[in-house]
Short mmCIF file of C-alpha atoms and ligand atoms in Angstrom, two decimals:
data_model
loop_
_atom_site.label_atom_id
_atom_site.label_comp_id
_atom_site.label_asym_id
_atom_site.label_seq_id
_atom_site.Cartn_x
_atom_site.Cartn_y
_atom_site.Cartn_z
CA MET A 20 -6.16 -10.18 -25.89
CA SER A 21 -2.69 -11.56 -25.29
CA PHE A 22 0.60 -9.98 -24.29
CA SER A 23 1.98 -10.44 -27.78
CA ASN A 24 -0.63 -7.98 -29.14
CA LEU A 25 0.69 -5.18 -26.99
CA GLY A 26 3.81 -4.40 -28.94
CA LEU A 27 6.29 -5.68 -26.35
CA ALA A 28 9.75 -6.96 -27.26
CA ASP A 29 10.42 -10.70 -27.34
CA GLU A 30 12.77 -10.50 -24.36
CA ILE A 31 10.01 -8.98 -22.26
CA LEU A 32 7.37 -11.42 -23.50
CA ARG A 33 9.66 -14.28 -22.58
CA ALA A 34 10.00 -13.03 -19.00
CA VAL A 35 6.23 -12.50 -18.76
CA THR A 36 5.54 -16.01 -20.03
CA GLU A 37 7.95 -17.42 -17.46
CA GLN A 38 5.81 -15.79 -14.77
CA GLY A 39 2.90 -17.82 -16.04
CA TYR A 40 0.87 -14.83 -17.18
CA THR A 41 -1.16 -15.57 -20.26
CA THR A 42 -3.56 -12.66 -20.46
CA PRO A 43 -2.91 -9.03 -19.61
CA THR A 44 -5.09 -7.69 -16.80
CA PRO A 45 -7.37 -4.75 -17.74
CA ILE A 46 -4.91 -2.16 -16.41
CA GLN A 47 -2.10 -3.79 -18.36
CA ALA A 48 -4.11 -3.97 -21.57
CA GLN A 49 -4.75 -0.24 -21.34
CA ALA A 50 -1.60 1.11 -19.70
CA ILE A 51 0.99 -0.73 -21.76
CA PRO A 52 0.03 0.78 -25.16
CA ALA A 53 -0.50 4.21 -23.57
CA VAL A 54 2.96 4.23 -21.98
CA LEU A 55 4.59 2.85 -25.12
CA ALA A 56 3.07 5.76 -27.05
CA GLY A 57 5.22 8.03 -24.90
CA GLY A 58 2.61 10.29 -23.35
CA ASP A 59 1.74 10.94 -19.72
CA LEU A 60 -0.66 8.67 -17.90
CA LEU A 61 -3.09 8.99 -15.02
CA ALA A 62 -4.11 5.53 -13.90
CA GLY A 63 -6.65 4.62 -11.26
CA ALA A 64 -5.76 1.15 -10.10
CA GLN A 65 -5.35 -0.40 -6.75
CA THR A 66 -2.87 -3.00 -5.75
CA GLY A 67 -3.84 -6.46 -6.96
CA THR A 68 -4.85 -5.30 -10.41
CA GLY A 69 -1.47 -6.05 -11.99
CA LYS A 70 -0.56 -2.35 -12.09
CA THR A 71 3.13 -2.97 -11.41
CA ALA A 72 3.60 -4.90 -14.62
CA GLY A 73 1.31 -2.32 -16.23
CA PHE A 74 4.00 0.32 -15.91
CA THR A 75 7.13 -1.83 -15.58
CA LEU A 76 6.77 -3.68 -18.89
CA PRO A 77 6.37 -0.62 -21.11
CA ILE A 78 9.08 1.39 -19.37
CA LEU A 79 11.50 -1.50 -19.78
CA GLN A 80 10.57 -1.55 -23.43
CA ARG A 81 11.01 2.18 -23.87
CA LEU A 82 14.35 2.27 -22.12
CA SER A 83 15.68 -0.72 -24.02
CA THR A 84 14.71 0.66 -27.41
CA ALA A 85 15.59 4.33 -26.92
CA ALA A 86 19.28 4.99 -26.59
CA ALA A 87 20.47 6.67 -23.42
CA ALA A 88 21.98 10.13 -23.73
CA PRO A 89 25.63 9.92 -24.80
CA ARG A 90 28.06 9.83 -21.92
CA THR A 91 31.77 9.87 -21.45
CA THR A 92 33.36 6.61 -20.41
CA THR A 93 34.12 7.91 -16.94
CA ALA A 94 30.61 9.14 -16.17
CA ALA A 95 28.27 6.94 -14.17
CA ARG A 96 25.41 5.29 -15.98
CA PRO A 97 22.62 7.90 -15.85
CA ILE A 98 19.38 7.10 -14.09
CA ARG A 99 16.73 7.15 -16.81
CA ALA A 100 13.60 6.08 -14.96
CA LEU A 101 12.62 6.95 -11.41
CA ILE A 102 9.86 5.07 -9.62
CA LEU A 103 8.69 6.58 -6.33
CA THR A 104 6.70 4.45 -3.89
CA PRO A 105 5.34 5.22 -0.43
CA THR A 106 6.86 2.29 1.47
CA ARG A 107 9.97 0.20 1.65
CA GLU A 108 8.07 -3.00 1.02
CA LEU A 109 6.46 -1.66 -2.09
CA ALA A 110 9.77 -0.24 -3.33
CA ALA A 111 11.44 -3.63 -2.86
CA GLN A 112 8.61 -5.44 -4.61
CA VAL A 113 8.52 -3.05 -7.54
CA GLU A 114 12.25 -3.38 -8.05
CA GLU A 115 11.93 -7.14 -7.89
CA SER A 116 9.34 -6.87 -10.67
CA VAL A 117 11.70 -4.69 -12.69
CA ARG A 118 14.37 -7.38 -12.35
CA THR A 119 11.98 -10.20 -13.12
CA TYR A 120 10.48 -8.66 -16.23
CA GLY A 121 13.78 -7.17 -17.37
CA LYS A 122 15.90 -10.29 -16.87
CA TYR A 123 16.55 -10.70 -20.61
CA LEU A 124 17.39 -7.05 -21.14
CA LYS A 125 20.62 -5.24 -20.48
CA LEU A 126 19.06 -2.66 -18.20
CA THR A 127 20.08 -2.29 -14.57
CA SER A 128 18.06 -1.28 -11.54
CA ALA A 129 18.42 -0.49 -7.85
CA VAL A 130 16.16 0.18 -4.92
CA ILE A 131 16.81 2.68 -2.16
CA PHE A 132 14.81 3.19 1.00
CA GLY A 133 15.33 4.23 4.58
CA GLY A 134 15.90 2.03 7.61
CA VAL A 135 18.97 0.40 6.13
CA GLY A 136 22.56 1.63 5.71
CA ILE A 137 23.04 4.39 3.18
CA ASN A 138 26.59 3.50 2.14
CA PRO A 139 25.83 0.45 -0.01
CA GLN A 140 23.23 2.61 -1.77
CA ILE A 141 25.80 5.33 -2.39
CA LYS A 142 28.06 2.75 -3.98
CA LEU A 143 25.28 1.48 -6.24
CA LEU A 144 24.33 4.99 -7.28
CA LYS A 145 27.92 5.91 -7.99
CA HIS A 146 28.12 3.07 -10.43
CA GLY A 147 24.84 4.15 -11.97
CA VAL A 148 21.63 2.33 -12.84
CA ASP A 149 19.00 2.73 -15.54
CA ILE A 150 15.99 2.37 -13.27
CA LEU A 151 15.85 3.59 -9.69
CA VAL A 152 13.05 2.64 -7.33
CA ALA A 153 12.96 4.78 -4.20
CA THR A 154 10.94 5.99 -1.27
CA PRO A 155 10.85 9.80 -1.20
CA GLY A 156 12.58 10.30 2.17
CA ARG A 157 15.71 8.32 1.41
CA LEU A 158 15.91 9.72 -2.09
CA LEU A 159 15.93 13.21 -0.60
CA ASP A 160 18.71 12.15 1.77
CA HIS A 161 20.76 11.17 -1.27
CA MET A 162 19.89 14.38 -3.06
CA GLN A 163 21.03 16.40 -0.06
CA GLN A 164 24.28 14.47 0.14
CA GLY A 165 24.83 14.86 -3.59
CA THR A 166 24.99 11.09 -4.06
CA VAL A 167 22.27 10.82 -6.69
CA ASN A 168 21.97 12.55 -10.01
CA LEU A 169 18.47 12.85 -11.43
CA ASN A 170 19.15 15.20 -14.29
CA GLN A 171 18.72 12.59 -17.01
CA ILE A 172 15.42 11.13 -15.91
CA GLU A 173 13.29 10.32 -18.95
CA ILE A 174 10.38 8.66 -17.15
CA LEU A 175 8.94 9.37 -13.71
CA ILE A 176 6.46 7.01 -12.08
CA LEU A 177 4.56 7.85 -8.93
CA ASP A 178 3.18 4.57 -7.64
CA GLU A 179 0.39 4.64 -5.07
CA ALA A 180 0.44 8.40 -5.20
CA ASP A 181 -2.60 8.65 -2.93
CA ARG A 182 -0.75 6.83 -0.23
CA MET A 183 2.30 9.02 -0.63
CA LEU A 184 0.12 12.06 -0.05
CA ASP A 185 -1.62 10.40 2.90
CA MET A 186 1.78 9.81 4.41
CA GLY A 187 2.69 13.46 4.05
CA PHE A 188 5.24 13.07 1.28
CA ILE A 189 3.93 15.93 -0.86
CA ARG A 190 6.75 18.32 0.02
CA ASP A 191 9.36 15.67 -0.56
CA ILE A 192 7.81 14.83 -3.91
CA LYS A 193 7.81 18.48 -4.94
CA ARG A 194 11.45 18.84 -4.01
CA ILE A 195 12.28 15.79 -6.08
CA LEU A 196 10.20 17.00 -9.04
CA ALA A 197 12.06 20.30 -8.94
CA VAL A 198 15.38 18.70 -9.88
CA LEU A 199 14.08 16.51 -12.71
CA PRO A 200 14.47 17.52 -16.35
CA LYS A 201 11.38 19.36 -17.58
CA LYS A 202 10.97 17.13 -20.60
CA ARG A 203 10.04 13.68 -19.44
CA GLN A 204 7.22 11.16 -19.41
CA ASN A 205 5.13 11.07 -16.22
CA LEU A 206 2.99 8.21 -14.98
CA LEU A 207 0.80 8.57 -11.92
CA PHE A 208 -0.87 5.56 -10.33
CA SER A 209 -3.36 5.98 -7.54
CA ALA A 210 -6.06 3.80 -6.01
CA THR A 211 -8.23 6.76 -5.12
CA PHE A 212 -8.76 10.25 -6.52
CA SER A 213 -8.96 12.91 -3.90
CA ASP A 214 -8.80 16.60 -4.71
CA GLU A 215 -5.16 16.53 -3.69
CA ILE A 216 -4.37 13.80 -6.18
CA LYS A 217 -6.17 15.78 -8.85
CA ALA A 218 -4.14 18.86 -7.94
CA LEU A 219 -0.91 16.86 -8.09
CA ALA A 220 -1.89 15.35 -11.42
CA ASP A 221 -2.83 18.76 -12.83
CA GLY A 222 0.59 20.16 -11.99
CA LEU A 223 2.52 17.11 -13.10
CA LEU A 224 0.87 15.58 -16.13
CA ASN A 225 0.65 16.87 -19.67
CA SER A 226 -2.60 15.89 -21.45
CA PRO A 227 -2.45 12.46 -19.84
CA ALA A 228 -4.16 9.33 -21.05
CA MET A 229 -6.63 8.37 -18.35
CA ILE A 230 -7.34 4.84 -17.27
CA GLU A 231 -9.44 3.63 -14.42
CA VAL A 232 -9.90 -0.05 -13.85
CA ALA A 233 -11.78 -0.20 -10.59
CA ARG A 234 -14.66 2.09 -9.87
CA ARG A 235 -13.55 5.06 -7.87
CA ASN A 236 -13.16 4.10 -4.23
CA SER A 237 -15.02 0.88 -4.84
CA THR A 238 -14.07 -2.35 -3.18
CA VAL A 239 -13.13 -5.25 -5.35
CA GLU A 240 -16.32 -7.11 -6.11
CA ILE A 241 -14.90 -10.59 -5.81
CA ILE A 242 -13.97 -10.14 -2.18
CA ALA A 243 -16.53 -11.47 0.25
CA GLN A 244 -16.83 -8.95 3.04
CA LYS A 245 -18.36 -9.48 6.43
CA VAL A 246 -18.61 -7.70 9.74
CA HIS A 247 -18.62 -9.62 13.02
CA PRO A 248 -19.99 -7.39 15.79
CA VAL A 249 -18.10 -8.10 19.00
CA ASP A 250 -17.32 -6.55 22.35
CA ARG A 251 -14.09 -4.55 22.56
CA ASP A 252 -12.36 -7.00 24.91
CA ARG A 253 -13.59 -10.11 23.10
CA LYS A 254 -11.85 -9.41 19.80
CA HIS A 255 -8.81 -11.50 20.56
CA PRO A 256 -10.72 -14.66 21.57
CA MET A 257 -12.96 -14.17 18.56
CA LEU A 258 -10.00 -14.00 16.20
CA ALA A 259 -8.45 -17.12 17.74
CA HIS A 260 -11.83 -18.83 17.42
CA LEU A 261 -12.19 -17.85 13.75
CA ILE A 262 -8.68 -18.96 12.88
CA LYS A 263 -9.10 -22.29 14.62
CA THR A 264 -12.64 -23.21 13.60
CA ASN A 265 -12.15 -22.16 9.98
CA GLN A 266 -8.63 -23.60 9.88
CA TRP A 267 -7.24 -20.46 8.30
CA SER A 268 -3.67 -21.18 7.38
CA GLN A 269 -2.61 -17.76 6.07
CA VAL A 270 -4.28 -14.70 7.46
CA LEU A 271 -3.27 -11.06 7.33
CA VAL A 272 -4.59 -9.14 10.33
CA PHE A 273 -4.71 -5.35 10.53
CA THR A 274 -4.48 -3.47 13.78
CA ARG A 275 -4.70 0.26 14.24
CA THR A 276 -1.55 0.68 16.29
CA LYS A 277 1.92 -0.81 16.53
CA HIS A 278 1.33 -1.58 20.18
CA GLY A 279 -1.92 -3.32 19.29
CA ALA A 280 -0.07 -5.43 16.72
CA ASN A 281 2.57 -6.55 19.22
CA LYS A 282 0.00 -7.31 21.89
CA LEU A 283 -2.12 -9.38 19.53
CA VAL A 284 0.86 -11.47 18.45
CA GLU A 285 1.58 -12.25 22.12
CA GLN A 286 -2.03 -13.17 22.78
CA LEU A 287 -2.26 -15.42 19.75
CA GLU A 288 0.91 -17.16 20.77
CA LYS A 289 -0.78 -18.19 24.01
CA ASP A 290 -3.47 -19.81 21.89
CA GLY A 291 -0.85 -21.76 19.96
CA ILE A 292 -1.20 -19.61 16.85
CA THR A 293 2.06 -18.46 15.31
CA GLY A 294 2.11 -14.83 14.33
CA MET A 295 4.52 -11.98 13.74
CA ALA A 296 3.98 -8.27 13.58
CA ILE A 297 5.26 -5.85 10.99
CA HIS A 298 5.18 -2.13 11.58
CA GLY A 299 7.35 0.92 11.46
CA ASN A 300 9.16 0.17 14.74
CA LYS A 301 10.41 -3.20 13.51
CA SER A 302 13.77 -3.37 11.84
CA GLN A 303 13.83 -3.90 8.12
CA THR A 304 15.36 -7.35 8.71
CA ALA A 305 12.51 -8.35 11.02
CA ARG A 306 9.94 -7.10 8.53
CA THR A 307 11.53 -8.92 5.63
CA LYS A 308 11.79 -12.12 7.68
CA ALA A 309 8.14 -11.97 8.76
CA LEU A 310 7.00 -11.31 5.24
CA SER A 311 9.00 -14.11 3.66
CA GLU A 312 7.92 -16.66 6.29
CA PHE A 313 4.33 -15.60 5.80
CA LYS A 314 4.62 -15.86 2.03
CA GLU A 315 6.14 -19.34 2.13
CA GLY A 316 3.43 -20.48 4.55
CA SER A 317 5.44 -21.22 7.69
CA LEU A 318 3.91 -18.24 9.49
CA GLN A 319 0.16 -18.52 9.97
CA VAL A 320 -0.68 -14.97 10.94
CA LEU A 321 0.90 -11.70 9.92
CA VAL A 322 -0.26 -8.75 11.99
CA ALA A 323 0.32 -5.40 10.36
CA THR A 324 -0.44 -1.74 10.67
CA ASP A 325 -1.75 -0.01 7.57
CA ILE A 326 1.42 1.66 6.51
CA ALA A 327 3.66 -1.37 7.02
CA ALA A 328 1.28 -3.53 5.02
CA ARG A 329 1.06 -1.18 2.11
CA GLY A 330 2.02 -2.88 -1.10
CA ILE A 331 2.49 -6.32 0.38
CA ASP A 332 2.15 -8.60 -2.58
CA ILE A 333 1.03 -12.09 -1.74
CA ASP A 334 -0.61 -14.13 -4.42
CA GLN A 335 -3.95 -15.60 -3.48
CA LEU A 336 -3.99 -14.46 0.10
CA PRO A 337 -7.33 -15.92 1.19
CA HIS A 338 -8.10 -14.06 4.44
CA VAL A 339 -7.79 -10.52 5.60
CA VAL A 340 -9.04 -9.57 9.06
CA ASN A 341 -9.65 -6.03 10.19
CA TYR A 342 -9.01 -6.55 13.88
CA ASP A 343 -9.52 -2.82 14.22
CA LEU A 344 -11.23 -0.74 11.58
CA PRO A 345 -8.89 1.79 9.97
CA ASN A 346 -8.94 5.47 10.99
CA VAL A 347 -9.28 6.48 7.40
CA PRO A 348 -12.11 4.87 5.39
CA GLU A 349 -9.96 4.65 2.24
CA ASP A 350 -7.58 2.37 4.12
CA TYR A 351 -10.34 -0.22 4.26
CA VAL A 352 -10.24 -0.44 0.48
CA HIS A 353 -6.46 -0.73 0.53
CA ARG A 354 -6.52 -3.38 3.23
CA ILE A 355 -9.01 -5.69 1.63
CA GLY A 356 -7.21 -5.27 -1.68
CA ARG A 357 -4.61 -7.64 -0.17
CA THR A 358 -6.93 -10.50 -0.84
CA GLY A 359 -8.74 -11.56 -3.98
CA ARG A 360 -5.77 -10.56 -6.12
CA ALA A 361 -5.43 -11.22 -9.81
CA GLY A 362 -8.71 -13.07 -10.04
CA ALA A 363 -8.49 -15.17 -6.87
CA THR A 364 -11.44 -15.07 -4.51
CA GLY A 365 -10.84 -13.71 -1.07
CA GLU A 366 -12.54 -13.01 2.18
CA ALA A 367 -12.26 -9.93 4.35
CA VAL A 368 -13.79 -9.91 7.80
CA SER A 369 -13.96 -7.00 10.18
CA LEU A 370 -14.26 -7.37 13.95
CA VAL A 371 -16.24 -4.32 14.93
CA CYS A 372 -16.95 -3.16 18.46
CA VAL A 373 -19.24 -0.40 19.66
CA ASP A 374 -16.44 2.20 19.49
CA GLU A 375 -16.14 1.69 15.76
CA HIS A 376 -19.70 2.07 14.55
CA GLN A 377 -19.11 5.52 13.12
CA MET A 378 -15.98 4.29 11.34
CA LEU A 379 -18.01 1.46 9.86
CA ARG A 380 -20.63 3.90 8.64
CA ASP A 381 -17.89 6.01 7.03
CA ILE A 382 -16.55 2.93 5.26
CA GLU A 383 -19.97 1.85 4.05
CA LYS A 384 -20.58 5.34 2.74
CA LEU A 385 -17.30 5.27 0.85
CA ILE A 386 -17.84 1.85 -0.72
CA LYS A 387 -21.51 2.64 -1.26
CA ARG A 388 -22.84 -0.53 0.27
CA ALA A 389 -23.74 -1.94 3.62
CA LEU A 390 -21.52 -4.74 4.82
CA PRO A 391 -23.33 -7.86 5.99
CA LYS A 392 -23.23 -8.34 9.74
CA GLU A 393 -22.91 -11.79 11.24
CA ILE A 394 -22.94 -12.44 14.95
CA ILE A 395 -20.80 -15.39 15.97
CA PRO A 396 -22.55 -17.56 18.56
CA GLY A 397 -20.78 -17.19 21.89
CA PHE A 398 -19.53 -13.71 20.95
CA GLU A 399 -22.79 -11.76 21.01
CA PRO A 400 -21.98 -8.13 21.78
CA ASP A 401 -23.44 -6.47 24.85
CA PRO A 402 -26.37 -4.34 23.57
CA ASN A 403 -25.85 -1.83 26.37
CA ALA A 404 -22.16 -1.24 25.71
CA ARG A 405 -21.17 2.40 25.39
CA ALA A 406 -18.66 3.71 22.90
CA GLN A 407 -15.30 4.90 24.18
CA PRO A 408 -12.86 7.20 22.42
CA ILE A 409 -10.51 5.39 20.10
CA GLN A 410 -6.77 5.55 20.49
CA LEU A 411 -5.62 6.42 17.01
CA ARG A 412 -1.90 5.78 17.33
CA SER A 413 0.52 3.97 19.60
CA GLY A 414 2.25 7.29 20.15
CA ASN A 415 0.56 10.47 21.27
CA VAL A 416 0.70 12.28 17.93
CA PRO A 417 -2.22 11.31 15.77
CA GLY A 418 -0.83 12.77 12.49
CA ARG A 419 0.20 10.40 9.72
CA ARG A 420 3.44 11.93 8.64
CA PRO A 421 5.74 11.01 11.52
CA GLN A 422 4.98 7.35 11.10
CA GLY A 423 5.29 7.55 7.36
CA ARG A 424 8.62 9.29 7.28
CA SER A 425 10.40 7.48 10.03
CA GLY A 426 8.80 4.17 9.30
CA ASN A 427 9.28 4.07 5.60
CA GLY A 428 10.92 6.61 3.47
CA SER A 429 13.52 8.20 5.64
CA SER A 430 16.89 7.21 6.90
CA GLY A 431 15.63 8.24 10.26
CA SER A 432 18.42 10.75 10.56
CA LYS A 433 16.15 13.73 10.21
CA PRO A 434 13.27 14.78 12.36
CA ALA A 435 9.85 14.22 10.87
CA THR A 436 9.03 17.78 10.14
CA GLY A 437 5.40 17.46 9.20
CA GLY A 438 4.78 18.10 5.53
CA GLY A 439 2.29 20.52 4.12
CA ASN A 440 -0.12 17.69 3.68
CA ALA A 441 0.09 16.09 7.07
CA ARG A 442 -3.17 16.28 8.88
CA ALA A 443 -4.34 15.30 12.26
CA PRO A 444 -7.32 13.05 12.04
CA GLY A 445 -9.23 15.21 14.47
CA ALA A 446 -10.78 14.76 17.82
CA PRO A 447 -11.56 11.27 19.02
CA ARG A 448 -15.13 10.42 19.63
CA SER A 449 -16.91 11.11 22.81
CA GLY A 450 -18.35 8.36 24.89
CA ALA A 451 -21.85 8.71 23.47
CA PRO A 452 -23.73 5.49 22.85
CA ALA A 453 -23.39 4.38 19.26
CA LYS A 454 -26.20 3.38 16.97
CA PRO A 455 -26.66 -0.36 16.74
CA PHE A 456 -25.95 -2.10 13.47
CA GLY A 457 -28.64 -2.09 10.88
CA GLY A 458 -29.37 1.60 11.06
CA ALA A 459 -31.88 1.66 13.93
CA SER A 460 -31.07 4.47 16.26
CA SER A 461 -30.45 3.84 19.92
CA GLY A 462 -31.99 7.17 20.67
CA LYS A 463 -29.00 9.44 21.02
CA PRO A 464 -26.82 10.12 18.01
CA SER A 465 -23.21 9.06 18.25
CA ALA A 466 -20.65 11.80 18.14
CA PRO A 467 -18.64 12.03 14.91
CA HIS A 468 -15.55 9.89 14.95
CA ARG A 469 -13.50 12.50 13.17
CA SER A 470 -15.20 15.68 12.22
CA GLY A 471 -15.00 16.12 8.49
CA GLY A 472 -12.89 13.01 7.98
CA ARG A 473 -9.50 14.10 6.72
CA GLY A 474 -10.76 17.34 5.32
CA ARG A 475 -12.35 15.69 2.33
P1 AMP B 525 0.03 -5.69 -8.56
O1 AMP B 525 -1.32 -5.10 -8.70
O2 AMP B 525 1.00 -5.11 -9.49
O3 AMP B 525 0.49 -5.66 -7.13
O4 AMP B 525 -0.05 -7.25 -8.98
C1 AMP B 525 -0.87 -8.16 -8.33
C2 AMP B 525 -0.48 -9.61 -8.58
O5 AMP B 525 -0.93 -10.05 -9.85
C3 AMP B 525 1.02 -9.86 -8.56
O6 AMP B 525 1.24 -10.95 -7.70
C4 AMP B 525 1.39 -10.24 -9.96
O7 AMP B 525 2.40 -11.22 -9.96
C5 AMP B 525 0.09 -10.78 -10.51
N1 AMP B 525 -0.09 -10.50 -11.95
C6 AMP B 525 0.27 -9.37 -12.60
N2 AMP B 525 -0.07 -9.43 -13.90
C7 AMP B 525 -0.68 -10.63 -14.08
C8 AMP B 525 -1.27 -11.28 -15.23
N3 AMP B 525 -1.31 -10.70 -16.42
N4 AMP B 525 -1.79 -12.51 -15.04
C9 AMP B 525 -1.76 -13.09 -13.81
N5 AMP B 525 -1.22 -12.54 -12.70
C10 AMP B 525 -0.69 -11.31 -12.82
#
């Protein structure tokens, strides 16, 4: 299978070849013909599978071959394709892909997201673009101000739809859908398929083609995964030890909270390890700077919270560390998807303390396998340690939506109102002793970390 068999125009093939891609990835081989055929698509693919090119290439092709609706010379260029993404980073990366793959076409594109000035975006939109990539919050801001016109959208793409729902964007998405023309092509990409995604897909898609490249909720097989049991207050020295002894030169570290990310960066600095944090409280400039330094290799460690890291695209990122396990088991799959991309091998290690044993069990249940545990000499965990409740957020509101809206999609000018889909993760765990690794019970059962997960 080669790209030239997929029915793509020469201009697109040329741009693809310049990227050094020779063979379409499985999602591309399936999605490209399906999108070119003009129907709706439901695609199960996580980041790292090549999904972005999977929808970008065929929509570029469709827009360049089908004429836009006639317009008067004074009217702005109508927006013909709308790509919605959960985060700023992903929006920026998707639009970069649109530019890269569309460089030999006459189509134009723009990206709009919150956290940056709205006026330059208004100017861009006034002029008009063919393809608009946006986060839902900022797009709504523009809709409310009457600075964007979506009534000629021919193709709608929801990228990482599961994450958009997790972040509480469902209401925003529905408000956006309500103003789009009824007749259009819809593409929905999601790494996981919850009942909510199914409900969204049912309402949105018309007899869609269905593609799933990774097993549902499965972790990418090529990623070596390991758990290092450790005491709560020994995680930082353990991480410094791992980075130094293994000479890791580029490592993405996940923390549960923004505060935790900042603190870890400070601690690593004292060990002579250069790191920067990216999370919703950092300015867009700081986030972009951290990301670009990390990508070019001058920054050894990037510490991120789940939402900030969403969609980060770094080729061949060799190491991902879960400094804290994620609150939501699905996030584990998203996190480790940062490594082992496009065929590269990767390694994901999780530093797990006694407080996180239930979270680990939830993750293992989701990925349907037990993760190998390896004790690092000198960091043996205290067998008598008792679990403590976990602080889920830096702030005192454990729901996901506030962070999602203010940190990513919104201009920040509106209060985070809590969408219909926002859910509180539930009560933190009690201080009951946790079961040791390996399944043997310590006698008393550990209290559930979050009763009923997120209602799934
Ligand atoms: P994505 O899943 O869209 O985030 O893409 C993951 C990574 O794979 C990106 O860095 C792409 O540049 C890269 N990629 C996409 N398609 C291909 C391909 N056909 N061959 C090699 N690399 C690819």
